[in-house]
Amino acid sequence: MIVPFEQVLFVSGVLFVLGLMGILIRRNILFVLMSIEVMMNSAALAFVAAGNRWGQPDGQIMFILILTLAASEASVGLALVLQIFRRFKTLDTDAASEMKG
């Protein structure tokens, strides 16, 4: 079963917009991190679809790089979430804006 290129790009765009809305609307740091993950996965989907369309392995290579970036972002982001929660006893992003340094 072959999915048309335009439909894959449409799904990728919808996922990106949903992730962007999650960043703009939510105040919880965990939801913001999950929204960033959704945005990165939508970009990875677009790269894989483009690589498949043109018959090049570049899309899969970019997907591996995005997975690596997402793993490092998740580990650093969760470490920051733990430190913010220990200090402020909340996961509200407004509490993080009160940090000094």
Short mmCIF file of N, CA and C in Angstrom, two decimals:
data_model
loop_
_atom_site.label_atom_id
_atom_site.label_comp_id
_atom_site.label_asym_id
_atom_site.label_seq_id
_atom_site.Cartn_x
_atom_site.Cartn_y
_atom_site.Cartn_z
N MET A 1 0.84 -1.18 0.00
CA MET A 1 0.00 0.00 0.00
C MET A 1 0.88 1.24 0.00
N ILE A 2 0.70 2.09 -0.98
CA ILE A 2 1.51 3.30 -1.12
C ILE A 2 0.66 4.51 -0.74
N VAL A 3 1.18 5.29 0.20
CA VAL A 3 0.50 6.51 0.64
C VAL A 3 1.04 7.67 -0.18
N PRO A 4 0.17 8.51 -0.73
CA PRO A 4 0.66 9.65 -1.53
C PRO A 4 1.51 10.61 -0.71
N PHE A 5 2.47 11.20 -1.38
CA PHE A 5 3.43 12.12 -0.76
C PHE A 5 2.72 13.32 -0.12
N GLU A 6 1.70 13.83 -0.80
CA GLU A 6 0.99 15.01 -0.30
C GLU A 6 0.27 14.71 1.01
N GLN A 7 -0.27 13.50 1.14
CA GLN A 7 -0.97 13.14 2.37
C GLN A 7 -0.01 13.01 3.54
N VAL A 8 1.16 12.48 3.28
CA VAL A 8 2.16 12.36 4.34
C VAL A 8 2.61 13.74 4.79
N LEU A 9 2.83 14.66 3.84
CA LEU A 9 3.20 16.02 4.21
C LEU A 9 2.08 16.73 4.94
N PHE A 10 0.83 16.43 4.59
CA PHE A 10 -0.30 17.02 5.30
C PHE A 10 -0.34 16.55 6.75
N VAL A 11 -0.15 15.26 6.96
CA VAL A 11 -0.13 14.71 8.33
C VAL A 11 1.05 15.29 9.11
N SER A 12 2.18 15.43 8.45
CA SER A 12 3.34 16.02 9.10
C SER A 12 3.06 17.47 9.50
N GLY A 13 2.42 18.21 8.63
CA GLY A 13 2.08 19.60 8.94
C GLY A 13 1.08 19.71 10.08
N VAL A 14 0.10 18.82 10.10
CA VAL A 14 -0.89 18.82 11.18
C VAL A 14 -0.22 18.51 12.51
N LEU A 15 0.68 17.54 12.52
CA LEU A 15 1.40 17.21 13.75
C LEU A 15 2.26 18.38 14.22
N PHE A 16 2.90 19.07 13.28
CA PHE A 16 3.73 20.21 13.64
C PHE A 16 2.89 21.33 14.25
N VAL A 17 1.73 21.60 13.66
CA VAL A 17 0.85 22.65 14.19
C VAL A 17 0.32 22.26 15.57
N LEU A 18 -0.02 20.99 15.76
CA LEU A 18 -0.47 20.55 17.08
C LEU A 18 0.63 20.71 18.13
N GLY A 19 1.84 20.39 17.77
CA GLY A 19 2.96 20.59 18.69
C GLY A 19 3.19 22.05 19.00
N LEU A 20 3.08 22.91 17.99
CA LEU A 20 3.24 24.34 18.19
C LEU A 20 2.14 24.90 19.09
N MET A 21 0.91 24.43 18.89
CA MET A 21 -0.18 24.86 19.76
C MET A 21 0.04 24.40 21.19
N GLY A 22 0.58 23.21 21.37
CA GLY A 22 0.89 22.72 22.71
C GLY A 22 1.93 23.58 23.41
N ILE A 23 2.91 24.07 22.66
CA ILE A 23 3.92 24.94 23.25
C ILE A 23 3.32 26.28 23.63
N LEU A 24 2.48 26.83 22.76
CA LEU A 24 1.93 28.16 23.01
C LEU A 24 0.84 28.17 24.07
N ILE A 25 0.08 27.10 24.20
CA ILE A 25 -1.09 27.11 25.09
C ILE A 25 -0.75 26.59 26.48
N ARG A 26 0.01 25.51 26.58
CA ARG A 26 0.25 24.86 27.87
C ARG A 26 1.25 25.62 28.72
N ARG A 27 1.12 25.50 30.03
CA ARG A 27 2.05 26.10 30.98
C ARG A 27 2.92 25.05 31.68
N ASN A 28 2.55 23.79 31.59
CA ASN A 28 3.28 22.72 32.24
C ASN A 28 4.51 22.37 31.42
N ILE A 29 5.66 22.28 32.07
CA ILE A 29 6.92 22.04 31.36
C ILE A 29 6.92 20.67 30.69
N LEU A 30 6.32 19.67 31.31
CA LEU A 30 6.27 18.34 30.70
C LEU A 30 5.48 18.35 29.40
N PHE A 31 4.37 19.07 29.37
CA PHE A 31 3.58 19.15 28.14
C PHE A 31 4.34 19.93 27.06
N VAL A 32 5.10 20.92 27.45
CA VAL A 32 5.91 21.67 26.48
C VAL A 32 6.97 20.75 25.88
N LEU A 33 7.63 19.93 26.72
CA LEU A 33 8.62 19.00 26.20
C LEU A 33 8.00 17.96 25.27
N MET A 34 6.80 17.48 25.62
CA MET A 34 6.13 16.53 24.74
C MET A 34 5.73 17.19 23.42
N SER A 35 5.35 18.45 23.45
CA SER A 35 5.00 19.16 22.23
C SER A 35 6.22 19.34 21.33
N ILE A 36 7.37 19.59 21.93
CA ILE A 36 8.61 19.68 21.14
C ILE A 36 8.93 18.34 20.49
N GLU A 37 8.71 17.25 21.21
CA GLU A 37 8.92 15.91 20.65
C GLU A 37 7.99 15.67 19.46
N VAL A 38 6.74 16.07 19.58
CA VAL A 38 5.79 15.90 18.47
C VAL A 38 6.25 16.71 17.25
N MET A 39 6.75 17.91 17.49
CA MET A 39 7.23 18.73 16.37
C MET A 39 8.44 18.10 15.70
N MET A 40 9.36 17.55 16.49
CA MET A 40 10.53 16.91 15.89
C MET A 40 10.14 15.65 15.13
N ASN A 41 9.18 14.90 15.64
CA ASN A 41 8.73 13.70 14.93
C ASN A 41 8.02 14.05 13.64
N SER A 42 7.30 15.17 13.61
CA SER A 42 6.66 15.58 12.36
C SER A 42 7.70 15.97 11.32
N ALA A 43 8.76 16.63 11.75
CA ALA A 43 9.84 16.95 10.81
C ALA A 43 10.52 15.68 10.31
N ALA A 44 10.71 14.72 11.19
CA ALA A 44 11.32 13.45 10.79
C ALA A 44 10.45 12.72 9.77
N LEU A 45 9.14 12.75 9.98
CA LEU A 45 8.21 12.14 9.03
C LEU A 45 8.31 12.80 7.66
N ALA A 46 8.42 14.12 7.64
CA ALA A 46 8.55 14.83 6.37
C ALA A 46 9.87 14.46 5.67
N PHE A 47 10.95 14.33 6.43
CA PHE A 47 12.23 13.94 5.83
C PHE A 47 12.17 12.54 5.24
N VAL A 48 11.56 11.60 5.95
CA VAL A 48 11.46 10.23 5.45
C VAL A 48 10.58 10.19 4.20
N ALA A 49 9.49 10.94 4.20
CA ALA A 49 8.62 10.97 3.03
C ALA A 49 9.33 11.57 1.82
N ALA A 50 10.10 12.63 2.05
CA ALA A 50 10.83 13.24 0.94
C ALA A 50 11.92 12.31 0.41
N GLY A 51 12.61 11.64 1.32
CA GLY A 51 13.63 10.69 0.88
C GLY A 51 13.03 9.55 0.10
N ASN A 52 11.85 9.09 0.50
CA ASN A 52 11.18 8.02 -0.23
C ASN A 52 10.72 8.51 -1.60
N ARG A 53 10.25 9.73 -1.66
CA ARG A 53 9.74 10.28 -2.93
C ARG A 53 10.85 10.36 -3.98
N TRP A 54 12.05 10.81 -3.54
CA TRP A 54 13.14 11.00 -4.49
C TRP A 54 14.09 9.82 -4.54
N GLY A 55 13.80 8.77 -3.80
CA GLY A 55 14.61 7.56 -3.87
C GLY A 55 16.00 7.72 -3.31
N GLN A 56 16.15 8.58 -2.31
CA GLN A 56 17.45 8.83 -1.70
C GLN A 56 17.42 8.40 -0.22
N PRO A 57 18.53 7.97 0.32
CA PRO A 57 18.57 7.57 1.74
C PRO A 57 18.73 8.77 2.68
N ASP A 58 18.75 9.98 2.16
CA ASP A 58 18.96 11.17 2.99
C ASP A 58 17.87 11.32 4.05
N GLY A 59 16.64 10.96 3.73
CA GLY A 59 15.54 11.08 4.69
C GLY A 59 15.75 10.20 5.91
N GLN A 60 16.22 8.99 5.69
CA GLN A 60 16.46 8.08 6.81
C GLN A 60 17.65 8.56 7.65
N ILE A 61 18.65 9.13 7.01
CA ILE A 61 19.81 9.65 7.74
C ILE A 61 19.38 10.81 8.63
N MET A 62 18.56 11.72 8.08
CA MET A 62 18.05 12.83 8.89
C MET A 62 17.16 12.33 10.01
N PHE A 63 16.41 11.26 9.77
CA PHE A 63 15.56 10.67 10.81
C PHE A 63 16.41 10.17 11.97
N ILE A 64 17.52 9.52 11.68
CA ILE A 64 18.41 9.04 12.73
C ILE A 64 19.00 10.21 13.51
N LEU A 65 19.37 11.27 12.82
CA LEU A 65 19.89 12.45 13.51
C LEU A 65 18.83 13.09 14.39
N ILE A 66 17.59 13.14 13.92
CA ILE A 66 16.50 13.71 14.72
C ILE A 66 16.22 12.84 15.93
N LEU A 67 16.27 11.51 15.78
CA LEU A 67 16.09 10.62 16.94
C LEU A 67 17.18 10.85 17.98
N THR A 68 18.40 11.04 17.54
CA THR A 68 19.50 11.32 18.45
C THR A 68 19.29 12.63 19.18
N LEU A 69 18.87 13.64 18.44
CA LEU A 69 18.59 14.94 19.05
C LEU A 69 17.44 14.85 20.03
N ALA A 70 16.41 14.08 19.71
CA ALA A 70 15.26 13.94 20.60
C ALA A 70 15.65 13.22 21.89
N ALA A 71 16.51 12.24 21.79
CA ALA A 71 16.94 11.53 23.00
C ALA A 71 17.75 12.44 23.91
N SER A 72 18.65 13.21 23.33
CA SER A 72 19.44 14.12 24.16
C SER A 72 18.58 15.24 24.73
N GLU A 73 17.62 15.73 23.95
CA GLU A 73 16.72 16.77 24.44
C GLU A 73 15.86 16.25 25.58
N ALA A 74 15.42 15.02 25.49
CA ALA A 74 14.60 14.44 26.55
C ALA A 74 15.39 14.28 27.84
N SER A 75 16.62 13.83 27.74
CA SER A 75 17.41 13.64 28.96
C SER A 75 17.75 14.96 29.63
N VAL A 76 18.18 15.95 28.86
CA VAL A 76 18.49 17.26 29.44
C VAL A 76 17.22 17.94 29.93
N GLY A 77 16.15 17.84 29.17
CA GLY A 77 14.89 18.47 29.57
C GLY A 77 14.33 17.87 30.84
N LEU A 78 14.38 16.56 30.98
CA LEU A 78 13.87 15.93 32.20
C LEU A 78 14.75 16.26 33.40
N ALA A 79 16.05 16.40 33.20
CA ALA A 79 16.92 16.83 34.30
C ALA A 79 16.56 18.24 34.76
N LEU A 80 16.28 19.12 33.80
CA LEU A 80 15.85 20.48 34.15
C LEU A 80 14.50 20.47 34.87
N VAL A 81 13.59 19.61 34.41
CA VAL A 81 12.28 19.52 35.05
C VAL A 81 12.43 19.09 36.50
N LEU A 82 13.29 18.11 36.77
CA LEU A 82 13.51 17.66 38.14
C LEU A 82 14.07 18.77 39.02
N GLN A 83 15.01 19.52 38.50
CA GLN A 83 15.60 20.61 39.28
C GLN A 83 14.59 21.73 39.53
N ILE A 84 13.79 22.06 38.54
CA ILE A 84 12.77 23.09 38.72
C ILE A 84 11.72 22.64 39.72
N PHE A 85 11.33 21.37 39.66
CA PHE A 85 10.34 20.87 40.60
C PHE A 85 10.90 20.84 42.03
N ARG A 86 12.15 20.47 42.19
CA ARG A 86 12.74 20.46 43.53
C ARG A 86 12.81 21.87 44.12
N ARG A 87 13.10 22.85 43.29
CA ARG A 87 13.27 24.20 43.79
C ARG A 87 11.95 24.92 44.02
N PHE A 88 11.01 24.83 43.07
CA PHE A 88 9.78 25.61 43.13
C PHE A 88 8.54 24.81 43.51
N LYS A 89 8.64 23.49 43.58
CA LYS A 89 7.51 22.60 43.90
C LYS A 89 6.34 22.75 42.92
N THR A 90 6.64 23.13 41.68
CA THR A 90 5.64 23.23 40.63
C THR A 90 6.32 23.02 39.28
N LEU A 91 5.53 22.67 38.27
CA LEU A 91 6.06 22.51 36.92
C LEU A 91 5.54 23.60 35.99
N ASP A 92 5.10 24.71 36.56
CA ASP A 92 4.60 25.83 35.78
C ASP A 92 5.77 26.57 35.13
N THR A 93 5.65 26.92 33.87
CA THR A 93 6.75 27.60 33.18
C THR A 93 6.99 29.00 33.71
N ASP A 94 6.00 29.61 34.33
CA ASP A 94 6.20 30.93 34.91
C ASP A 94 7.16 30.87 36.11
N ALA A 95 7.19 29.76 36.80
CA ALA A 95 8.12 29.60 37.92
C ALA A 95 9.56 29.55 37.42
N ALA A 96 9.77 28.99 36.26
CA ALA A 96 11.13 28.92 35.71
C ALA A 96 11.62 30.29 35.29
N SER A 97 10.73 31.21 34.99
CA SER A 97 11.17 32.56 34.59
C SER A 97 11.69 33.35 35.78
N GLU A 98 11.43 32.88 37.01
CA GLU A 98 11.92 33.56 38.20
C GLU A 98 13.33 33.14 38.59
N MET A 99 13.90 32.20 37.85
CA MET A 99 15.25 31.73 38.16
C MET A 99 16.27 32.82 37.85
N LYS A 100 17.31 32.85 38.63
CA LYS A 100 18.38 33.82 38.43
C LYS A 100 19.63 33.09 37.97
N GLY A 101 20.45 33.80 37.20
CA GLY A 101 21.71 33.19 36.83
C GLY A 101 22.07 33.33 35.40
#
